[in-house]
Amino acid sequence: MTMKALVYTGTQEVEYRDENKPVPGPNQALIEVAATAICGSDMHAYHGLDERRVPPLILGHEVAGKLVSGADHLMDQQVVINPLMTCGHCSPCMSGRANLCSKREIIGMRLAGAYAQFLVIDEANLLIPPPNVEPWVACLTEPTATGLHAVALVERISYRPLSEQRCLVIGGGAIGLLTALILSAKGCSHIDLAETNALRRKTVEQQAVARVFDPSADAVPDVRGYDVVFDCVGAGVTRAMASAQVVAGGILSHVGLQNSDEGLDMRRITLQEVTLLGNYCYTPADMQAALDMLANKRLGDLKWVQVRPLSEGAQAFSDLHHGRAAAAKIVLQPDNHL
Amino acid sequence: MTMKALVYTGTQEVEYRDENKPVPGPNQALIEVAATAICGSDMHAYHGLDERRVPPLILGHEVAGKLVSGADHLMDQQVVINPLMTCGHCSPCMSGRANLCSKREIIGMRLAGAYAQFLVIDEANLLIPPPNVEPWVACLTEPTATGLHAVALVERISYRPLSEQRCLVIGGGAIGLLTALILSAKGCSHIDLAETNALRRKTVEQQAVARVFDPSADAVPDVRGYDVVFDCVGAGVTRAMASAQVVAGGILSHVGLQNSDEGLDMRRITLQEVTLLGNYCYTPADMQAALDMLANKRLGDLKWVQVRPLSEGAQAFSDLHHGRAAAAKIVLQPDNHL
């Protein structure tokens, strides 16, 4: 049995072609993909910069669909997939921090991903959305959970409620934008967002939850600095900016990981007692909370999402690569689901 | 009026000489010094490496003594000094985090320090030790508070109780040793301590609270890594070690600040979701808790402390500089107090 899939075949190459339909193993489910979104990490692979993602590979891990075999009690249900598979019984898994499981495995990295008509996932990794959630919305659960996890880690250790804090978000891609939307939904009224790309700035501005500025041209809007800085880029230059802009005793949430260049100001981090939070993915609880936020329409009009056919995925990757996509997020839908 | 003081006069030079006796301003107290200890930051200045400490300067900020004028209700009382003077009404001060006050000022940096017969301090910065605490013990309150603050920040954000955690302390100077002693006093039973200097290793070993090893010769004792790593050195090489040894989801407490060299592994910090805690000094609550620990003899026999006359301070600095001092801490006492 074959299916259509978008396969990463080499640097800046993805190909829409026939692939073998996957076969679920024990305690696994077969999902018919309804919608799957392109993540920055998929672009990173496409650029040939992710040594963990070796072509040929079906990328993709932001996905909603329908259960077609396995997990029989959920047969034919709409599902959202938690793409991070974990062992379920190690110390991090037992303590609700499954994202730190040493056996964690995200689809679309070593295992086949979601840019296809079908995919296989552990039964434990299925979430059930309410009936009113369309697949293109449901597949945003994963990136939403990434932003929500970062915000939740900050909330857990903050001295004052999040709603009182001045926040700076660096990066206006999907994660930066979602982080700003989540902060706003949680009552933050002071959110500034730095983005160098004019198309992205416009997209974020339209959501009207943050003051958006170009850090390559303008100073940060608030000279007092920020209680929390979310670095949703994670490059040397953004770590330097984050180090400089976080207030004494503040929190630097390190969400992105574009490179490992020097940039962090260890002297300032130490003498001003900054807390730096590393972030990796999300916990199962974050996935559920993110799905709830989307289902309850807490994150605005989502007009920054564009839906395209899976068969035209190569064009989508190329547009993202050349900075021609104003949309913060492109969702691919298998052609029979459009 | 003059007094005897040990004055930092230039790189690797301190001179015991007559200085003007200081005069307290409004809301300040004059303290007759009974005991004052040498800190790593004083050594850093002595090495000519601290641009904030400009000679000629009376160094020193770890100090106990007797109140001789100002704060009349405490006249003739034994006191311990919190050397970190703060404004008392800014947001950090109001929230119990006075160590982050933007107007903070530690004595022995820009203002005259404690290596003298007398010093001036804000009245708000006096603590009263119980009568049984000798001055050479009481003057350890400040470095104890530094270790205690680092441990307290870790405890505040830990997912599990400190007593369950595997801890690695990097550096067996006074702060590293005190951190290990504090961890032990709080119920930690799994403490490993890395120190390259053989004299210091022996000193720490005698306290019998940690497995001590030489990281330049031997691997870390626990191959599983550590839930919490206290970097009490703060150099590129120790940050690299700390990054490598902290477990997924663990805490890297950055206590020392020897240099700002690269070393932190941002990739691991991010993908393994490590929390990095910057540390600066201590809060007033930490000072009180540290004094209580010392007064209640919770930190062992303190045999790692050596008392010398202030008049022989130059020799003490030289011995520390050449690594000839086995003592983790040298306390100087004005000659009339010996």
XYZ file of C-alpha atoms in Angstrom:
676
model
C 0.000 0.000 0.000
C 1.314 3.418 -0.878
C 0.382 6.943 0.067
C 1.338 10.427 -1.023
C 4.042 12.112 1.070
C 6.276 15.147 0.966
C 9.814 13.812 1.375
C 12.878 15.815 2.352
C 15.462 14.439 -0.084
C 18.415 16.785 0.381
C 19.376 20.371 1.168
C 16.598 22.662 -0.093
C 14.841 19.736 -1.724
C 11.453 18.278 -0.837
C 9.604 15.990 -3.195
C 5.914 15.054 -3.308
C 5.844 11.361 -4.182
C 4.554 7.876 -3.365
C 5.805 6.271 -0.174
C 4.897 3.077 1.608
C 1.970 3.499 3.943
C 3.249 2.987 7.498
C 2.198 0.010 9.608
C 1.474 0.539 13.317
C 3.289 -1.643 15.850
C 1.945 -2.806 19.234
C 0.204 -0.030 21.180
C 0.409 2.226 18.178
C -2.260 3.880 16.081
C -2.518 4.658 12.384
C -3.685 8.213 11.748
C -5.060 9.616 8.537
C -3.576 13.106 8.382
C -6.055 15.952 7.984
C -3.723 18.923 8.538
C -0.039 19.328 9.310
C 1.950 22.518 9.737
C 5.482 23.530 8.827
C 7.742 24.238 11.805
C 10.935 26.256 11.983
C 12.782 23.050 12.814
C 11.541 21.542 9.537
C 12.959 24.598 7.754
C 16.214 24.110 9.676
C 16.401 20.562 8.302
C 15.476 21.787 4.803
C 18.433 24.162 5.017
C 20.643 21.152 5.667
C 21.510 22.462 9.130
C 20.012 19.717 11.325
C 22.321 16.738 11.514
C 19.646 14.802 13.396
C 17.292 14.893 10.391
C 18.903 12.816 7.647
C 17.317 12.633 4.162
C 15.367 10.929 2.746
C 12.853 11.680 5.487
C 9.191 12.622 5.806
C 9.354 15.716 8.006
C 6.537 17.230 10.062
C 5.267 16.863 13.616
C 2.427 19.402 13.992
C -0.568 17.350 13.044
C -4.266 16.615 13.420
C -6.143 13.789 11.767
C -8.451 10.852 12.221
C -7.784 7.518 13.852
C -8.095 4.687 11.333
C -6.567 1.707 13.153
C -5.212 0.789 16.589
C -6.631 2.372 19.784
C -9.972 0.864 18.801
C -11.971 2.772 21.409
C -11.151 5.941 19.490
C -11.931 4.572 16.026
C -12.829 7.266 13.471
C -12.345 9.997 16.070
C -10.697 13.265 15.194
C -7.380 13.384 17.022
C -4.524 15.725 17.732
C -1.137 14.119 17.999
C 1.455 14.701 20.651
C 4.460 13.997 18.413
C 6.850 13.525 21.339
C 6.874 9.833 22.216
C 8.294 8.952 25.620
C 8.822 5.830 27.728
C 6.118 6.629 30.277
C 7.868 5.186 33.320
C 11.189 6.967 33.894
C 11.622 9.618 36.559
C 10.828 12.613 34.277
C 7.810 10.802 32.767
C 6.492 9.920 36.230
C 6.833 13.486 37.435
C 4.897 15.053 34.578
C 7.994 16.200 32.730
C 7.880 13.683 29.907
C 9.614 16.182 27.621
C 12.806 15.301 29.514
C 12.497 11.520 29.029
C 15.874 10.164 27.966
C 14.139 7.918 25.431
C 12.065 10.700 23.917
C 11.589 10.535 20.190
C 9.786 13.125 18.102
C 8.293 12.098 14.774
C 9.771 13.681 11.672
C 13.310 13.457 12.999
C 14.456 9.827 12.986
C 10.968 8.361 12.568
C 8.673 9.269 9.668
C 6.763 12.499 10.166
C 3.435 14.011 9.249
C 3.830 15.396 5.715
C 1.925 12.439 4.340
C -1.531 10.941 4.088
C -0.890 8.608 7.015
C 1.356 8.356 10.027
C 1.984 6.051 12.963
C 2.090 7.219 16.589
C 1.924 5.686 20.076
C -1.639 5.317 21.351
C -0.623 7.257 24.463
C 0.065 10.282 22.267
C -3.490 11.008 21.132
C -5.583 13.967 22.288
C -9.260 14.353 21.452
C -10.312 17.834 20.354
C -13.860 19.091 20.876
C -15.984 18.626 17.720
C -15.932 22.282 16.739
C -12.180 22.463 16.148
C -11.224 22.332 12.488
C -8.136 20.287 11.597
C -6.099 23.313 10.445
C -6.671 24.817 13.913
C -6.153 21.541 15.786
C -2.753 20.992 14.148
C -1.584 24.238 15.796
C -1.770 22.537 19.195
C 1.872 21.514 19.083
C 3.445 24.937 18.394
C 0.946 26.480 20.799
C 2.085 23.995 23.446
C 5.700 25.035 22.827
C 4.878 28.664 23.572
C 2.598 27.710 26.446
C 5.295 25.518 28.004
C 7.763 28.408 27.952
C 5.198 30.700 29.554
C 4.236 28.036 32.122
C 7.875 27.558 33.199
C 8.143 31.310 33.697
C 4.894 31.426 35.679
C 6.050 28.593 37.917
C 9.101 30.477 39.184
C 7.968 34.110 38.943
C 7.906 36.167 42.119
C 4.939 38.194 40.846
C 1.938 37.197 38.703
C 2.603 37.057 34.974
C -0.102 39.642 34.314
C 1.989 42.263 36.146
C 5.152 41.666 34.188
C 6.694 43.571 31.316
C 7.472 41.018 28.611
C 9.741 41.165 25.587
C 9.384 38.510 22.904
C 12.297 38.235 20.491
C 11.229 36.775 17.141
C 7.913 37.116 15.345
C 7.741 33.660 13.782
C 4.985 31.286 14.804
C 6.439 30.561 18.262
C 7.131 34.196 19.056
C 3.681 35.207 17.868
C 2.004 32.381 19.772
C 3.953 33.288 22.896
C 2.704 36.870 22.637
C -0.875 35.663 22.052
C -0.670 33.321 25.053
C 0.752 36.073 27.264
C -2.080 38.355 26.204
C -4.671 35.637 26.846
C -3.204 35.259 30.354
C -3.679 38.935 31.127
C -0.334 40.465 30.197
C -0.847 43.961 28.895
C 2.761 44.966 28.413
C 4.181 42.888 25.565
C 6.816 44.146 23.132
C 7.968 42.011 20.220
C 11.199 42.322 18.232
C 11.294 41.140 14.617
C 13.642 42.162 11.812
C 11.478 40.889 8.935
C 8.952 43.497 7.763
C 6.415 40.927 6.547
C 6.440 39.207 9.912
C 6.185 42.503 11.768
C 3.036 43.326 9.817
C 1.557 39.914 10.562
C 2.202 40.286 14.278
C 0.956 43.883 14.336
C -2.382 42.768 12.926
C -2.933 40.667 16.034
C -2.740 43.826 18.150
C -1.414 42.159 21.296
C 2.152 43.549 21.224
C 4.099 46.651 20.338
C 6.168 45.414 17.405
C 9.548 46.912 16.531
C 12.567 46.274 14.347
C 15.574 45.713 16.638
C 17.962 46.302 13.710
C 16.634 49.844 13.348
C 14.997 50.893 16.599
C 15.680 50.767 20.322
C 13.465 48.614 22.513
C 10.228 50.460 23.334
C 10.780 50.307 27.087
C 14.009 51.772 28.442
C 13.338 50.217 31.856
C 13.983 46.732 30.523
C 11.787 43.661 30.833
C 10.853 41.348 33.684
C 10.718 38.448 31.252
C 12.408 38.061 27.886
C 11.393 35.182 25.636
C 14.135 34.499 23.118
C 12.198 32.667 20.412
C 15.170 32.843 18.036
C 18.066 31.558 20.135
C 21.014 32.996 18.246
C 24.115 34.712 19.646
C 22.760 38.135 18.708
C 19.366 37.547 20.316
C 20.922 36.102 23.485
C 23.014 39.280 23.708
C 19.872 41.375 23.311
C 17.998 39.277 25.858
C 20.875 39.514 28.366
C 20.940 43.287 28.016
C 17.178 43.847 28.206
C 16.183 41.610 31.103
C 15.913 43.467 34.416
C 17.807 42.551 37.577
C 16.213 39.436 39.018
C 14.315 38.820 35.775
C 13.821 35.734 33.655
C 15.340 34.932 30.286
C 13.332 32.151 28.679
C 15.432 30.522 25.960
C 12.937 28.999 23.546
C 14.595 28.956 20.129
C 17.933 27.403 19.230
C 19.080 28.795 15.920
C 22.762 28.482 16.776
C 25.163 28.137 19.691
C 27.142 31.321 19.063
C 28.400 33.298 22.016
C 26.074 36.073 23.078
C 24.863 35.411 26.583
C 26.329 37.946 29.017
C 27.377 35.709 31.922
C 28.585 38.672 33.918
C 25.202 40.372 33.770
C 23.321 37.086 34.286
C 25.348 36.588 37.478
C 25.604 40.082 38.962
C 21.976 40.907 38.129
C 20.818 37.466 39.238
C 18.977 36.590 36.045
C 17.350 33.172 35.714
C 17.846 31.497 32.356
C 15.275 28.845 31.491
C 16.069 26.250 28.855
C 13.011 24.977 27.001
C 12.398 21.764 25.147
C 8.988 21.062 23.670
C 6.109 20.633 26.120
C 4.616 18.196 28.575
C 1.389 16.248 27.929
C -0.352 18.743 30.225
C 0.906 21.610 28.058
C -0.494 19.888 24.945
C -3.921 19.580 26.568
C -3.883 23.193 27.792
C -2.838 24.391 24.344
C -5.644 22.452 22.671
C -8.101 23.918 25.179
C -6.902 27.451 24.392
C -7.347 26.894 20.672
C -10.734 25.202 21.087
C -11.927 28.092 23.264
C -10.699 30.623 20.711
C -8.428 32.323 23.247
C -5.739 33.092 20.671
C -7.398 35.519 18.290
C -8.475 35.156 14.682
C -5.547 32.974 13.551
C -5.423 34.953 10.307
C -1.681 34.455 10.330
C -2.209 30.845 9.258
C -2.356 29.913 5.593
C -3.622 26.546 4.315
C -2.079 24.966 1.227
C -2.325 21.542 -0.437
C 0.287 18.981 0.603
C 1.013 18.423 -3.097
C 2.318 22.009 -3.236
C 4.539 21.588 -0.196
C 7.733 22.159 -2.172
C 6.506 25.641 -3.079
C 5.630 26.339 0.547
C 9.145 25.394 1.694
C 10.649 27.531 -1.045
C 8.468 30.531 -0.144
C 9.411 30.226 3.516
C 13.068 29.840 2.576
C 13.021 33.041 0.516
C 11.078 35.006 3.138
C 8.191 35.404 0.684
C 5.536 34.061 3.038
C 3.764 36.693 5.108
C 1.926 33.948 6.974
C 3.598 33.045 10.273
C 2.433 29.483 9.745
C 1.706 27.394 6.662
C -0.553 24.390 7.140
C -0.470 21.607 4.559
C -3.546 19.504 3.986
C -3.534 16.265 1.990
C -5.311 17.121 -1.240
C -8.324 14.921 -0.495
C -8.895 16.933 2.711
C -9.041 20.355 1.087
C 41.774 60.675 64.597
C 43.569 57.837 62.929
C 43.265 54.078 62.993
C 45.234 51.136 61.677
C 44.067 49.732 58.358
C 45.200 47.336 55.676
C 45.111 49.311 52.441
C 45.126 47.885 48.931
C 47.606 50.191 47.205
C 48.193 48.489 43.855
C 48.353 45.121 42.109
C 49.608 42.563 44.646
C 50.229 45.268 47.202
C 48.501 45.784 50.523
C 49.951 48.018 53.210
C 49.226 48.142 56.958
C 49.219 51.809 57.838
C 47.460 54.721 59.545
C 44.253 55.954 57.962
C 41.676 58.493 59.025
C 39.036 57.027 61.279
C 35.732 57.151 59.380
C 32.860 59.391 60.483
C 29.301 58.054 60.300
C 26.684 60.084 58.404
C 22.963 60.298 59.198
C 21.404 56.891 59.964
C 24.835 55.316 60.005
C 26.765 53.554 62.707
C 30.434 53.406 63.587
C 31.629 49.872 64.214
C 34.784 48.791 65.942
C 35.952 45.798 63.935
C 36.544 42.584 65.905
C 37.060 40.148 63.017
C 37.034 40.409 59.237
C 37.663 37.721 56.676
C 39.353 37.681 53.282
C 37.021 36.954 50.370
C 37.833 35.681 46.885
C 36.642 39.009 45.519
C 39.246 40.781 47.665
C 41.869 38.470 46.139
C 40.480 39.303 42.699
C 41.046 43.000 43.444
C 44.518 42.261 44.846
C 45.329 40.582 41.529
C 44.412 43.860 39.837
C 41.527 42.163 38.032
C 38.572 44.062 39.485
C 38.139 47.390 37.769
C 35.444 48.332 40.287
C 37.947 48.284 43.158
C 40.404 51.111 42.558
C 43.438 51.560 44.849
C 44.099 53.017 47.328
C 41.199 51.268 49.040
C 40.480 49.515 52.315
C 39.082 46.173 51.137
C 36.969 43.723 53.138
C 33.243 43.179 53.687
C 32.970 40.046 55.875
C 32.920 41.521 59.318
C 31.758 41.366 62.918
C 32.410 43.964 65.583
C 30.945 46.205 68.222
C 28.754 49.252 67.828
C 30.493 52.352 69.167
C 28.364 55.238 67.855
C 25.068 55.787 66.003
C 22.127 53.369 66.407
C 22.171 54.271 70.095
C 19.732 51.530 71.126
C 22.423 49.019 70.170
C 25.328 50.781 71.885
C 28.197 48.460 72.810
C 26.400 45.466 71.319
C 28.229 42.852 69.338
C 27.059 43.123 65.736
C 27.383 41.375 62.433
C 27.367 43.611 59.397
C 25.386 43.138 56.246
C 27.865 44.876 53.962
C 25.371 45.317 51.121
C 23.732 48.707 51.583
C 20.510 49.264 49.663
C 17.893 51.999 49.251
C 15.152 50.173 51.155
C 12.229 51.419 49.088
C 12.637 50.319 45.472
C 10.725 47.394 44.008
C 13.443 44.751 44.731
C 13.974 46.093 48.273
C 10.225 46.054 48.955
C 9.911 42.495 47.738
C 12.653 41.071 49.928
C 15.219 40.961 47.143
C 17.354 43.860 48.289
C 20.395 42.244 46.677
C 18.944 43.447 43.359
C 18.520 47.085 44.428
C 19.812 49.318 41.640
C 21.456 51.559 44.261
C 23.186 48.707 46.070
C 26.631 49.436 47.349
C 28.896 46.935 49.056
C 31.602 48.191 51.382
C 35.193 47.532 50.353
C 34.464 48.297 46.709
C 33.865 52.028 46.249
C 33.371 52.747 49.938
C 35.961 51.905 52.592
C 35.871 48.295 53.751
C 36.501 46.288 56.883
C 40.270 45.691 57.007
C 40.615 48.357 59.636
C 39.931 49.091 63.273
C 36.722 50.951 62.454
C 34.160 51.127 59.701
C 30.945 52.929 58.904
C 27.736 51.188 57.828
C 24.027 52.008 57.515
C 22.116 51.343 60.752
C 19.729 49.139 58.751
C 22.622 46.792 58.028
C 23.268 45.528 61.552
C 22.451 42.029 62.789
C 22.701 40.998 66.431
C 24.332 37.621 67.062
C 23.507 35.564 70.154
C 26.066 36.124 72.950
C 27.821 32.767 72.435
C 29.073 33.548 68.918
C 32.716 34.530 68.776
C 33.654 37.325 66.360
C 35.775 35.077 64.122
C 32.684 32.889 63.667
C 30.248 35.784 63.351
C 32.284 37.346 60.533
C 31.619 34.198 58.479
C 27.946 35.182 58.240
C 28.453 36.977 54.951
C 30.129 34.154 52.973
C 27.722 31.696 54.594
C 24.830 33.858 53.378
C 26.271 33.753 49.861
C 26.194 29.949 49.844
C 22.862 29.872 51.590
C 21.327 32.277 49.075
C 22.429 30.050 46.188
C 20.953 27.004 47.899
C 17.745 28.893 48.754
C 17.217 29.948 45.131
C 17.610 26.318 44.095
C 15.173 25.153 46.776
C 12.607 27.733 45.698
C 12.318 26.343 42.167
C 13.147 22.658 42.658
C 10.519 20.101 41.670
C 11.661 17.735 44.441
C 13.011 18.420 47.953
C 16.667 19.366 48.117
C 17.413 16.419 50.392
C 16.583 14.029 47.525
C 18.871 15.651 45.009
C 22.312 14.668 43.806
C 24.496 17.760 44.082
C 27.813 18.663 42.518
C 29.762 21.603 43.898
C 32.515 22.943 41.659
C 35.226 24.700 43.649
C 36.481 23.991 47.145
C 37.203 27.538 48.268
C 35.220 29.032 51.116
C 31.994 29.444 49.114
C 32.138 25.938 47.639
C 32.908 24.440 51.022
C 30.182 26.447 52.758
C 27.705 25.444 50.040
C 28.523 21.781 50.663
C 28.210 22.263 54.439
C 24.851 24.024 54.026
C 23.563 21.300 51.695
C 24.601 18.693 54.236
C 22.945 20.610 57.072
C 19.742 20.678 54.999
C 19.723 16.908 54.633
C 21.517 16.313 51.345
C 23.447 13.083 51.488
C 24.754 12.998 47.948
C 27.276 15.803 47.546
C 30.326 15.615 45.308
C 32.864 18.422 45.202
C 35.392 19.187 42.462
C 38.623 20.992 43.340
C 41.943 21.039 41.485
C 44.061 22.310 44.396
C 45.332 19.460 46.609
C 45.521 21.577 49.771
C 41.909 22.655 49.342
C 40.802 19.090 48.610
C 42.309 17.971 51.892
C 40.601 20.793 53.777
C 37.219 19.898 52.295
C 37.739 16.160 52.838
C 38.273 16.775 56.543
C 34.736 18.118 56.790
C 33.424 14.738 55.598
C 30.278 16.057 53.954
C 31.244 15.514 50.309
C 33.102 13.117 48.065
C 36.005 15.273 46.912
C 37.743 14.742 43.584
C 40.221 16.396 41.263
C 38.426 17.175 37.988
C 41.750 17.660 36.191
C 42.661 14.017 36.923
C 39.483 12.085 37.635
C 35.993 11.692 36.210
C 33.025 12.872 38.248
C 32.101 10.260 40.864
C 28.547 9.841 39.569
C 28.107 8.901 35.929
C 24.375 9.626 36.126
C 24.998 13.350 36.407
C 23.660 15.765 39.003
C 20.261 17.277 39.707
C 21.941 20.467 40.866
C 25.386 21.798 40.024
C 26.752 24.759 41.978
C 29.497 26.456 40.008
C 31.359 28.270 42.770
C 34.188 29.179 40.393
C 32.392 30.660 37.397
C 35.022 30.266 34.695
C 34.589 29.041 31.129
C 35.999 25.633 32.006
C 33.748 25.167 35.028
C 30.653 26.324 33.125
C 31.479 23.704 30.494
C 31.765 21.070 33.231
C 28.551 22.217 34.872
C 26.690 22.167 31.530
C 27.852 18.632 30.866
C 27.145 17.242 34.336
C 23.700 18.640 35.084
C 20.891 16.215 34.318
C 17.978 16.936 31.996
C 15.642 19.323 33.768
C 18.290 20.069 36.388
C 19.565 23.314 37.861
C 22.894 25.013 37.258
C 23.500 27.534 40.026
C 26.110 30.041 38.874
C 27.673 31.384 42.054
C 31.232 32.394 41.190
C 32.337 34.781 38.452
C 36.013 34.287 37.796
C 35.753 35.251 34.132
C 33.273 35.592 31.270
C 34.917 33.067 28.941
C 32.714 30.921 26.757
C 31.903 27.550 28.262
C 28.187 27.291 28.810
C 26.667 24.746 26.438
C 23.568 26.604 25.212
C 22.489 23.659 23.085
C 22.405 21.321 26.056
C 20.876 23.976 28.358
C 18.060 24.323 25.831
C 17.438 20.765 24.637
C 17.792 19.340 28.152
C 15.786 22.181 29.652
C 18.341 23.191 32.249
C 17.640 26.172 34.491
C 20.591 28.491 35.022
C 20.411 30.628 38.152
C 22.510 33.766 38.389
C 23.490 34.641 41.968
C 24.462 37.934 43.501
C 25.156 38.135 47.216
C 22.204 37.495 49.545
C 19.064 39.066 50.904
C 18.712 40.350 54.482
C 16.759 37.148 55.229
C 19.692 35.070 53.963
C 22.059 36.962 56.272
C 19.849 36.240 59.278
C 19.469 32.555 58.349
C 23.224 32.251 57.845
C 23.931 33.800 61.236
C 21.418 31.405 62.815
C 23.148 28.426 61.201
C 26.527 29.537 62.508
C 25.181 30.343 65.982
C 23.508 26.925 66.154
C 26.737 25.218 65.066
C 25.054 23.626 62.060
C 28.146 23.918 59.854
C 30.697 21.662 61.533
C 33.889 22.438 63.400
C 35.000 25.365 61.204
C 38.574 24.070 61.420
C 39.093 25.367 57.898
C 39.230 28.904 59.278
C 42.523 30.428 60.355
C 42.796 33.621 62.449
C 45.690 36.042 61.899
C 46.490 39.570 63.071
C 45.369 42.414 60.811
C 48.919 43.763 60.987
C 50.063 40.631 59.146
C 47.429 40.976 56.442
C 49.992 41.474 53.681
C 51.418 38.031 54.434
C 47.940 36.515 54.371
C 47.238 37.977 50.944
C 50.579 36.740 49.688
C 50.008 33.226 51.059
C 46.584 33.065 49.438
C 48.009 34.410 46.192
C 50.685 31.700 46.095
C 48.292 28.907 47.066
C 50.231 28.352 50.271
C 47.211 28.633 52.566
C 45.512 25.349 53.363
C 42.803 27.233 55.232
C 39.722 27.878 53.112
C 39.263 31.138 54.956
C 41.631 33.540 56.670
C 40.136 35.853 59.286
C 42.005 39.008 60.240
C 41.588 40.451 63.703
C 42.786 43.918 64.683
C 45.772 43.306 66.927
C 44.057 44.637 70.060
C 41.333 41.999 69.577
C 43.617 38.978 69.441
